[in-house]
PDB file of C-alpha atoms in Angstrom:
ATOM      1  CA  UNK A   1     -22.660   3.752 -17.606  1.00 35.00           C
ATOM      2  CA  UNK A   2     -19.630   3.570 -14.797  1.00 40.00           C
ATOM      3  CA  UNK A   3     -16.782   1.778 -16.112  1.00 42.00           C
ATOM      4  CA  UNK A   4     -17.108  -1.022 -13.077  1.00 43.00           C
ATOM      5  CA  UNK A   5     -21.296  -1.402 -14.138  1.00 46.00           C
ATOM      6  CA  UNK A   6     -20.266  -4.966 -14.837  1.00 49.00           C
ATOM      7  CA  UNK A   7     -18.445  -5.637 -11.794  1.00 54.00           C
ATOM      8  CA  UNK A   8     -21.438  -4.802  -9.708  1.00 60.00           C
ATOM      9  CA  UNK A   9     -24.282  -6.910 -10.981  1.00 59.00           C
ATOM     10  CA  UNK A  10     -25.190  -9.793  -8.817  1.00 58.00           C
ATOM     11  CA  UNK A  11     -26.868 -12.656 -10.637  1.00 56.00           C
ATOM     12  CA  UNK A  12     -29.062 -13.289  -7.131  1.00 68.00           C
ATOM     13  CA  UNK A  13     -31.461 -10.948  -5.823  1.00 81.00           C
ATOM     14  CA  UNK A  14     -31.752 -11.942  -2.640  1.00 90.00           C
ATOM     15  CA  UNK A  15     -30.800  -9.906   0.515  1.00 90.00           C
ATOM     16  CA  UNK A  16     -28.223 -12.443   1.405  1.00 91.00           C
ATOM     17  CA  UNK A  17     -26.565 -12.834  -1.966  1.00 91.00           C
ATOM     18  CA  UNK A  18     -26.661  -8.762  -2.329  1.00 92.00           C
ATOM     19  CA  UNK A  19     -24.823  -8.627   0.939  1.00 91.00           C
ATOM     20  CA  UNK A  20     -22.338 -11.274  -0.220  1.00 90.00           C
ATOM     21  CA  UNK A  21     -21.679  -9.653  -3.383  1.00 90.00           C
ATOM     22  CA  UNK A  22     -20.934  -6.137  -1.630  1.00 91.00           C
ATOM     23  CA  UNK A  23     -18.447  -7.863   0.810  1.00 88.00           C
ATOM     24  CA  UNK A  24     -16.625  -9.044  -2.308  1.00 86.00           C
ATOM     25  CA  UNK A  25     -16.670  -5.871  -4.045  1.00 87.00           C
ATOM     26  CA  UNK A  26     -15.387  -4.568  -0.729  1.00 84.00           C
ATOM     27  CA  UNK A  27     -12.621  -7.418  -0.360  1.00 81.00           C
ATOM     28  CA  UNK A  28     -11.543  -6.700  -4.276  1.00 77.00           C
ATOM     29  CA  UNK A  29     -11.303  -2.925  -3.487  1.00 75.00           C
ATOM     30  CA  UNK A  30     -13.875  -1.979  -5.654  1.00 82.00           C
ATOM     31  CA  UNK A  31     -15.173  -0.153  -2.639  1.00 85.00           C
ATOM     32  CA  UNK A  32     -12.322   0.967  -0.096  1.00 79.00           C
ATOM     33  CA  UNK A  33     -12.663   1.814   3.598  1.00 79.00           C
ATOM     34  CA  UNK A  34     -14.054   4.964   3.973  1.00 81.00           C
ATOM     35  CA  UNK A  35     -15.313   5.287   1.014  1.00 86.00           C
ATOM     36  CA  UNK A  36     -19.113   6.390   0.684  1.00 89.00           C
ATOM     37  CA  UNK A  37     -20.942   3.888  -0.942  1.00 91.00           C
ATOM     38  CA  UNK A  38     -23.454   5.054  -4.113  1.00 90.00           C
ATOM     39  CA  UNK A  39     -26.773   5.957  -2.773  1.00 90.00           C
ATOM     40  CA  UNK A  40     -29.229   3.477  -2.640  1.00 89.00           C
ATOM     41  CA  UNK A  41     -31.183   4.528  -5.996  1.00 91.00           C
ATOM     42  CA  UNK A  42     -27.929   4.260  -8.247  1.00 91.00           C
ATOM     43  CA  UNK A  43     -26.541   1.273  -6.024  1.00 91.00           C
ATOM     44  CA  UNK A  44     -30.024  -0.688  -6.846  1.00 91.00           C
ATOM     45  CA  UNK A  45     -29.569   0.080 -10.274  1.00 90.00           C
ATOM     46  CA  UNK A  46     -25.877  -0.932 -10.883  1.00 90.00           C
ATOM     47  CA  UNK A  47     -26.796  -4.201  -9.013  1.00 90.00           C
ATOM     48  CA  UNK A  48     -29.796  -4.449 -10.645  1.00 90.00           C
ATOM     49  CA  UNK A  49     -31.864  -5.368  -7.587  1.00 92.00           C
ATOM     50  CA  UNK A  50     -34.945  -4.036  -5.732  1.00 92.00           C
ATOM     51  CA  UNK A  51     -34.243  -1.194  -3.223  1.00 92.00           C
ATOM     52  CA  UNK A  52     -35.884  -3.171  -0.392  1.00 92.00           C
ATOM     53  CA  UNK A  53     -33.787  -6.298  -0.999  1.00 93.00           C
ATOM     54  CA  UNK A  54     -30.810  -3.753  -0.987  1.00 93.00           C
ATOM     55  CA  UNK A  55     -31.727  -2.132   2.006  1.00 92.00           C
ATOM     56  CA  UNK A  56     -31.980  -5.431   3.902  1.00 94.00           C
ATOM     57  CA  UNK A  57     -28.667  -6.287   2.225  1.00 92.00           C
ATOM     58  CA  UNK A  58     -27.153  -3.042   4.030  1.00 93.00           C
ATOM     59  CA  UNK A  59     -28.664  -3.702   7.271  1.00 93.00           C
ATOM     60  CA  UNK A  60     -26.996  -6.799   7.256  1.00 93.00           C
ATOM     61  CA  UNK A  61     -23.559  -5.191   6.269  1.00 92.00           C
ATOM     62  CA  UNK A  62     -24.151  -2.692   9.042  1.00 92.00           C
ATOM     63  CA  UNK A  63     -24.686  -5.458  11.834  1.00 92.00           C
ATOM     64  CA  UNK A  64     -21.326  -6.935  11.018  1.00 89.00           C
ATOM     65  CA  UNK A  65     -19.495  -3.613  10.818  1.00 89.00           C
ATOM     66  CA  UNK A  66     -18.725  -4.007   7.501  1.00 88.00           C
ATOM     67  CA  UNK A  67     -20.301  -0.809   6.739  1.00 90.00           C
ATOM     68  CA  UNK A  68     -21.432   2.202   8.975  1.00 91.00           C
ATOM     69  CA  UNK A  69     -24.236   4.934   8.356  1.00 86.00           C
ATOM     70  CA  UNK A  70     -24.099   8.290   9.137  1.00 83.00           C
ATOM     71  CA  UNK A  71     -27.055  10.633   9.434  1.00 80.00           C
ATOM     72  CA  UNK A  72     -27.005  13.032   6.721  1.00 77.00           C
ATOM     73  CA  UNK A  73     -24.224  11.462   4.741  1.00 81.00           C
ATOM     74  CA  UNK A  74     -25.304   7.927   4.158  1.00 85.00           C
ATOM     75  CA  UNK A  75     -23.470   4.687   4.183  1.00 88.00           C
ATOM     76  CA  UNK A  76     -19.428   3.998   3.727  1.00 90.00           C
ATOM     77  CA  UNK A  77     -17.151   1.160   4.125  1.00 88.00           C
ATOM     78  CA  UNK A  78     -15.758   0.578   7.627  1.00 85.00           C
ATOM     79  CA  UNK A  79     -12.105   0.822   8.669  1.00 76.00           C
ATOM     80  CA  UNK A  80     -11.639  -2.488   8.935  1.00 69.00           C
ATOM     81  CA  UNK A  81      -8.135  -2.212   9.870  1.00 59.00           C
ATOM     82  CA  UNK A  82      -8.085   0.659  11.812  1.00 52.00           C
ATOM     83  CA  UNK A  83      -8.062  -0.981  15.570  1.00 47.00           C
ATOM     84  CA  UNK A  84      -4.827  -3.466  14.488  1.00 47.00           C
ATOM     85  CA  UNK A  85      -2.943   0.104  14.634  1.00 50.00           C
ATOM     86  CA  UNK A  86      -3.494   0.768  18.125  1.00 53.00           C
ATOM     87  CA  UNK A  87      -2.531  -2.624  20.001  1.00 54.00           C
ATOM     88  CA  UNK A  88       0.423  -2.630  22.279  1.00 54.00           C
ATOM     89  CA  UNK A  89       2.260  -4.781  20.246  1.00 50.00           C
ATOM     90  CA  UNK A  90       1.966  -2.023  17.079  1.00 50.00           C
ATOM     91  CA  UNK A  91       3.439   0.515  19.490  1.00 52.00           C
ATOM     92  CA  UNK A  92       6.088  -1.397  20.665  1.00 52.00           C
ATOM     93  CA  UNK A  93       6.999  -1.977  16.674  1.00 51.00           C
ATOM     94  CA  UNK A  94       6.617   1.391  15.992  1.00 52.00           C
ATOM     95  CA  UNK A  95       8.713   2.998  18.882  1.00 52.00           C
ATOM     96  CA  UNK A  96      11.609   0.748  18.530  1.00 53.00           C
ATOM     97  CA  UNK A  97      13.659   1.304  15.384  1.00 53.00           C
ATOM     98  CA  UNK A  98      15.507  -2.112  15.389  1.00 59.00           C
ATOM     99  CA  UNK A  99      12.257  -3.560  14.057  1.00 67.00           C
ATOM    100  CA  UNK A 100      13.106  -1.557  10.433  1.00 70.00           C
ATOM    101  CA  UNK A 101      14.913  -4.761   9.652  1.00 77.00           C
ATOM    102  CA  UNK A 102      12.244  -7.139  10.539  1.00 80.00           C
ATOM    103  CA  UNK A 103       9.813  -4.773   8.581  1.00 78.00           C
ATOM    104  CA  UNK A 104      12.322  -4.901   5.281  1.00 80.00           C
ATOM    105  CA  UNK A 105      11.966  -8.763   5.812  1.00 84.00           C
ATOM    106  CA  UNK A 106       8.307  -8.835   5.915  1.00 83.00           C
ATOM    107  CA  UNK A 107       7.980  -6.731   3.017  1.00 84.00           C
ATOM    108  CA  UNK A 108      10.199  -8.881   0.793  1.00 86.00           C
ATOM    109  CA  UNK A 109       7.990 -11.870   1.712  1.00 85.00           C
ATOM    110  CA  UNK A 110       4.535  -9.735   0.543  1.00 88.00           C
ATOM    111  CA  UNK A 111       5.590  -7.606  -1.859  1.00 89.00           C
ATOM    112  CA  UNK A 112       7.412  -9.816  -3.845  1.00 93.00           C
ATOM    113  CA  UNK A 113       4.811 -11.768  -4.402  1.00 94.00           C
ATOM    114  CA  UNK A 114       2.465  -9.058  -4.573  1.00 94.00           C
ATOM    115  CA  UNK A 115       4.936  -7.985  -7.795  1.00 96.00           C
ATOM    116  CA  UNK A 116       4.667 -11.340  -9.408  1.00 97.00           C
ATOM    117  CA  UNK A 117       0.888 -11.849  -9.022  1.00 96.00           C
ATOM    118  CA  UNK A 118       0.395  -8.523 -10.146  1.00 97.00           C
ATOM    119  CA  UNK A 119       2.765  -8.865 -13.191  1.00 97.00           C
ATOM    120  CA  UNK A 120       0.472 -11.826 -14.185  1.00 97.00           C
ATOM    121  CA  UNK A 121      -3.058 -10.870 -13.012  1.00 95.00           C
ATOM    122  CA  UNK A 122      -3.360  -7.243 -13.751  1.00 93.00           C
ATOM    123  CA  UNK A 123      -5.716  -5.542 -15.685  1.00 93.00           C
ATOM    124  CA  UNK A 124      -5.675  -2.796 -18.028  1.00 94.00           C
ATOM    125  CA  UNK A 125      -7.109  -0.706 -15.394  1.00 91.00           C
ATOM    126  CA  UNK A 126      -4.489  -1.960 -12.653  1.00 94.00           C
ATOM    127  CA  UNK A 127      -1.649  -1.063 -15.103  1.00 96.00           C
ATOM    128  CA  UNK A 128      -3.266   2.623 -15.694  1.00 96.00           C
ATOM    129  CA  UNK A 129      -3.467   3.054 -11.649  1.00 95.00           C
ATOM    130  CA  UNK A 130       0.373   1.399 -11.238  1.00 97.00           C
ATOM    131  CA  UNK A 131       1.345   4.114 -14.126  1.00 97.00           C
ATOM    132  CA  UNK A 132      -0.436   6.866 -12.435  1.00 97.00           C
ATOM    133  CA  UNK A 133       1.262   6.184  -8.921  1.00 96.00           C
ATOM    134  CA  UNK A 134       4.881   5.618 -10.709  1.00 97.00           C
ATOM    135  CA  UNK A 135       4.680   8.913 -12.553  1.00 97.00           C
ATOM    136  CA  UNK A 136       3.281  10.956  -9.561  1.00 96.00           C
ATOM    137  CA  UNK A 137       6.435   9.535  -7.644  1.00 94.00           C
ATOM    138  CA  UNK A 138       9.208   9.918 -10.096  1.00 95.00           C
ATOM    139  CA  UNK A 139       7.314  13.173 -11.442  1.00 95.00           C
ATOM    140  CA  UNK A 140       7.817  14.707  -7.759  1.00 93.00           C
ATOM    141  CA  UNK A 141      11.516  13.012  -7.710  1.00 90.00           C
ATOM    142  CA  UNK A 142      12.405  14.819 -10.808  1.00 89.00           C
ATOM    143  CA  UNK A 143      10.662  18.381 -10.337  1.00 88.00           C
ATOM    144  CA  UNK A 144      11.121  19.058  -6.390  1.00 80.00           C
ATOM    145  CA  UNK A 145      13.820  21.448  -5.677  1.00 79.00           C
ATOM    146  CA  UNK A 146      14.193  19.876  -2.075  1.00 84.00           C
ATOM    147  CA  UNK A 147      12.603  16.568  -1.363  1.00 85.00           C
ATOM    148  CA  UNK A 148      10.036  16.538   1.336  1.00 88.00           C
ATOM    149  CA  UNK A 149      10.850  13.065   2.979  1.00 83.00           C
ATOM    150  CA  UNK A 150       7.009  12.703   4.007  1.00 84.00           C
ATOM    151  CA  UNK A 151       5.450  13.224   1.142  1.00 90.00           C
ATOM    152  CA  UNK A 152       7.907  11.275  -1.096  1.00 89.00           C
ATOM    153  CA  UNK A 153       7.645   8.323   1.347  1.00 86.00           C
ATOM    154  CA  UNK A 154       3.542   8.166   0.864  1.00 88.00           C
ATOM    155  CA  UNK A 155       4.416   8.294  -2.897  1.00 93.00           C
ATOM    156  CA  UNK A 156       6.395   5.602  -2.619  1.00 89.00           C
ATOM    157  CA  UNK A 157       4.394   3.500  -0.539  1.00 87.00           C
ATOM    158  CA  UNK A 158       1.371   4.415  -2.854  1.00 91.00           C
ATOM    159  CA  UNK A 159       3.237   3.055  -5.779  1.00 94.00           C
ATOM    160  CA  UNK A 160       3.860  -0.416  -4.266  1.00 91.00           C
ATOM    161  CA  UNK A 161       0.231  -0.511  -2.829  1.00 89.00           C
ATOM    162  CA  UNK A 162      -1.001  -0.192  -6.244  1.00 93.00           C
ATOM    163  CA  UNK A 163       1.048  -3.130  -7.215  1.00 95.00           C
ATOM    164  CA  UNK A 164      -0.373  -5.236  -4.277  1.00 92.00           C
ATOM    165  CA  UNK A 165      -3.780  -4.614  -5.256  1.00 90.00           C
ATOM    166  CA  UNK A 166      -3.192  -5.664  -8.903  1.00 94.00           C
ATOM    167  CA  UNK A 167      -2.560  -8.856  -7.274  1.00 93.00           C
ATOM    168  CA  UNK A 168      -6.022  -9.428  -6.938  1.00 91.00           C
ATOM    169  CA  UNK A 169      -5.432 -11.535  -3.876  1.00 90.00           C
ATOM    170  CA  UNK A 170      -7.764  -9.772  -1.070  1.00 85.00           C
ATOM    171  CA  UNK A 171      -6.309 -11.328   1.810  1.00 84.00           C
ATOM    172  CA  UNK A 172      -2.530 -10.224   0.758  1.00 87.00           C
ATOM    173  CA  UNK A 173      -4.173  -6.664   0.190  1.00 84.00           C
ATOM    174  CA  UNK A 174      -5.774  -6.477   3.583  1.00 79.00           C
ATOM    175  CA  UNK A 175      -2.829  -7.726   5.060  1.00 81.00           C
ATOM    176  CA  UNK A 176      -0.627  -4.952   3.631  1.00 79.00           C
ATOM    177  CA  UNK A 177      -3.130  -2.278   4.159  1.00 74.00           C
ATOM    178  CA  UNK A 178      -3.617  -3.597   7.928  1.00 72.00           C
ATOM    179  CA  UNK A 179       0.352  -2.558   8.449  1.00 72.00           C
ATOM    180  CA  UNK A 180       0.203   0.710   6.514  1.00 70.00           C
ATOM    181  CA  UNK A 181       1.657   2.515   9.433  1.00 66.00           C
ATOM    182  CA  UNK A 182       4.148   0.337   9.911  1.00 68.00           C
ATOM    183  CA  UNK A 183       5.198   0.108   6.319  1.00 70.00           C
ATOM    184  CA  UNK A 184       5.171   3.562   6.137  1.00 71.00           C
ATOM    185  CA  UNK A 185       7.614   3.923   8.860  1.00 72.00           C
ATOM    186  CA  UNK A 186       9.814   1.457   6.659  1.00 70.00           C
ATOM    187  CA  UNK A 187       9.280   3.342   3.928  1.00 76.00           C
ATOM    188  CA  UNK A 188      10.030   6.743   5.906  1.00 75.00           C
ATOM    189  CA  UNK A 189      13.286   5.416   7.164  1.00 74.00           C
ATOM    190  CA  UNK A 190      14.723   4.296   4.048  1.00 74.00           C
ATOM    191  CA  UNK A 191      13.744   7.665   2.193  1.00 77.00           C
ATOM    192  CA  UNK A 192      15.016   9.852   5.137  1.00 78.00           C
ATOM    193  CA  UNK A 193      18.400   7.789   5.594  1.00 78.00           C
ATOM    194  CA  UNK A 194      19.517   7.051   1.726  1.00 79.00           C
ATOM    195  CA  UNK A 195      17.532   9.737  -0.475  1.00 78.00           C
ATOM    196  CA  UNK A 196      20.089  12.468  -0.169  1.00 81.00           C
ATOM    197  CA  UNK A 197      22.826   9.692  -0.957  1.00 83.00           C
ATOM    198  CA  UNK A 198      23.657  10.326  -4.652  1.00 86.00           C
ATOM    199  CA  UNK A 199      24.533   6.410  -5.161  1.00 86.00           C
ATOM    200  CA  UNK A 200      21.452   4.993  -2.746  1.00 84.00           C
ATOM    201  CA  UNK A 201      19.169   7.625  -4.510  1.00 86.00           C
ATOM    202  CA  UNK A 202      20.222   6.560  -7.979  1.00 90.00           C
ATOM    203  CA  UNK A 203      19.732   2.658  -7.149  1.00 89.00           C
ATOM    204  CA  UNK A 204      16.216   3.195  -5.254  1.00 90.00           C
ATOM    205  CA  UNK A 205      14.959   5.149  -8.522  1.00 92.00           C
ATOM    206  CA  UNK A 206      16.627   2.639 -10.869  1.00 94.00           C
ATOM    207  CA  UNK A 207      14.925  -0.122  -9.031  1.00 94.00           C
ATOM    208  CA  UNK A 208      11.408   1.494  -9.025  1.00 95.00           C
ATOM    209  CA  UNK A 209      11.531   1.852 -12.727  1.00 97.00           C
ATOM    210  CA  UNK A 210      12.405  -1.954 -13.569  1.00 97.00           C
ATOM    211  CA  UNK A 211      10.087  -3.064 -11.207  1.00 97.00           C
ATOM    212  CA  UNK A 212       7.286  -0.632 -13.063  1.00 97.00           C
ATOM    213  CA  UNK A 213       8.411  -1.764 -16.262  1.00 97.00           C
ATOM    214  CA  UNK A 214       8.399  -5.843 -15.098  1.00 97.00           C
ATOM    215  CA  UNK A 215       4.850  -5.485 -13.644  1.00 97.00           C
ATOM    216  CA  UNK A 216       3.594  -3.321 -16.648  1.00 97.00           C
ATOM    217  CA  UNK A 217       5.126  -5.941 -19.417  1.00 97.00           C
ATOM    218  CA  UNK A 218       3.695  -8.709 -17.390  1.00 97.00           C
ATOM    219  CA  UNK A 219       6.891 -10.368 -16.631  1.00 97.00           C
ATOM    220  CA  UNK A 220       6.267 -11.986 -12.836  1.00 97.00           C
ATOM    221  CA  UNK A 221       9.495 -13.944 -12.571  1.00 97.00           C
ATOM    222  CA  UNK A 222      11.216 -10.846 -12.984  1.00 97.00           C
ATOM    223  CA  UNK A 223       8.927  -8.376 -11.118  1.00 97.00           C
ATOM    224  CA  UNK A 224       9.497 -10.838  -7.975  1.00 96.00           C
ATOM    225  CA  UNK A 225      13.172 -10.661  -8.606  1.00 96.00           C
ATOM    226  CA  UNK A 226      13.428  -6.722  -8.747  1.00 96.00           C
ATOM    227  CA  UNK A 227      11.003  -6.322  -5.887  1.00 94.00           C
ATOM    228  CA  UNK A 228      13.164  -8.665  -3.822  1.00 93.00           C
ATOM    229  CA  UNK A 229      16.496  -6.852  -4.960  1.00 93.00           C
ATOM    230  CA  UNK A 230      15.186  -3.609  -4.044  1.00 90.00           C
ATOM    231  CA  UNK A 231      14.159  -4.359  -0.360  1.00 86.00           C
ATOM    232  CA  UNK A 232      17.423  -6.122  -0.060  1.00 88.00           C
ATOM    233  CA  UNK A 233      19.096  -3.328  -1.441  1.00 84.00           C
ATOM    234  CA  UNK A 234      17.806  -0.753   0.825  1.00 82.00           C
ATOM    235  CA  UNK A 235      18.426  -3.015   4.242  1.00 82.00           C
ATOM    236  CA  UNK A 236      21.841  -3.476   3.112  1.00 84.00           C
ATOM    237  CA  UNK A 237      22.308   0.443   2.688  1.00 80.00           C
ATOM    238  CA  UNK A 238      20.265   1.192   5.918  1.00 76.00           C
ATOM    239  CA  UNK A 239      22.897  -1.770   7.583  1.00 79.00           C
ATOM    240  CA  UNK A 240      26.118  -0.040   6.244  1.00 78.00           C
ATOM    241  CA  UNK A 241      24.719   3.516   7.672  1.00 71.00           C
ATOM    242  CA  UNK A 242      24.155   2.028  11.203  1.00 69.00           C
ATOM    243  CA  UNK A 243      27.749   0.356  11.037  1.00 65.00           C
ATOM    244  CA  UNK A 244      29.128   3.472  10.169  1.00 62.00           C
ATOM    245  CA  UNK A 245      27.562   5.327  12.641  1.00 55.00           C
ATOM    246  CA  UNK A 246      28.669   2.949  15.229  1.00 58.00           C
ATOM    247  CA  UNK A 247      32.386   3.158  14.020  1.00 57.00           C
ATOM    248  CA  UNK A 248      32.142   6.791  14.286  1.00 53.00           C
ATOM    249  CA  UNK A 249      30.848   6.642  17.634  1.00 58.00           C
ATOM    250  CA  UNK A 250      33.946   4.379  18.789  1.00 58.00           C
ATOM    251  CA  UNK A 251      36.132   6.550  17.238  1.00 59.00           C
ATOM    252  CA  UNK A 252      35.000   9.379  19.169  1.00 60.00           C
ATOM    253  CA  UNK A 253      35.263   7.427  22.181  1.00 60.00           C
ATOM    254  CA  UNK A 254      38.437   6.513  21.828  1.00 58.00           C
ATOM    255  CA  UNK A 255      39.129  10.120  20.853  1.00 59.00           C
ATOM    256  CA  UNK A 256      37.715  11.124  24.241  1.00 63.00           C
ATOM    257  CA  UNK A 257      39.653   9.156  25.962  1.00 56.00           C
ATOM    258  CA  UNK A 258      43.017  10.560  24.772  1.00 49.00           C
ATOM    259  CA  UNK A 259      42.205  13.980  26.043  1.00 51.00           C
TER     260      UNK A 259
END
């Protein structure tokens, strides 16, 4: 029996109760956007409900746009936050680099609390996933002959997202997922601008390791502090690079004025 079987069972077998239980499982990340649901037979067995009631529940979710059904493929969880990525505001955010520091502030608000909650609420399964994501990132950094910035940014983001999921706060998780493109651009900028600098690279690796240990060891106060220090440190390094570029530009302009 699948390890999440007990999470799926519903105490009420009416279609409305089944639909509500499936919505809870989607909110909790047991079924994620884009993921195929088990077949009706398997799902009815795991929920311990009749297939007729299950079909009615699935129709309810389909009418709400929570799931979509494709011919010959089955039902899958809808991409719940896709539309938010295509709004004019999101395009403005992506196209103007000055919003990077605003993004770091938002990440501090969300990820600091995520780390604290993950440290206090995380289950053994959550810690397995966080460890897997951390080791994937750390192993890549250690083994790669040359760093692929986009790949490392995605591994970095995956580590922080695993911590957020361990917070067991669905609103917090879905808020972060709704900002995936923007957050990835923030991580990408950090990696691209900082990772080739030995001091900055060492700082990032050290902070990731401290954050990982604080969450895994169940230390919420320390986890929040380390998460905030990590993002604050990244912001300070990026501001220093920005200031350095401006100094170089001013120096070049003065030099050209004498030629």
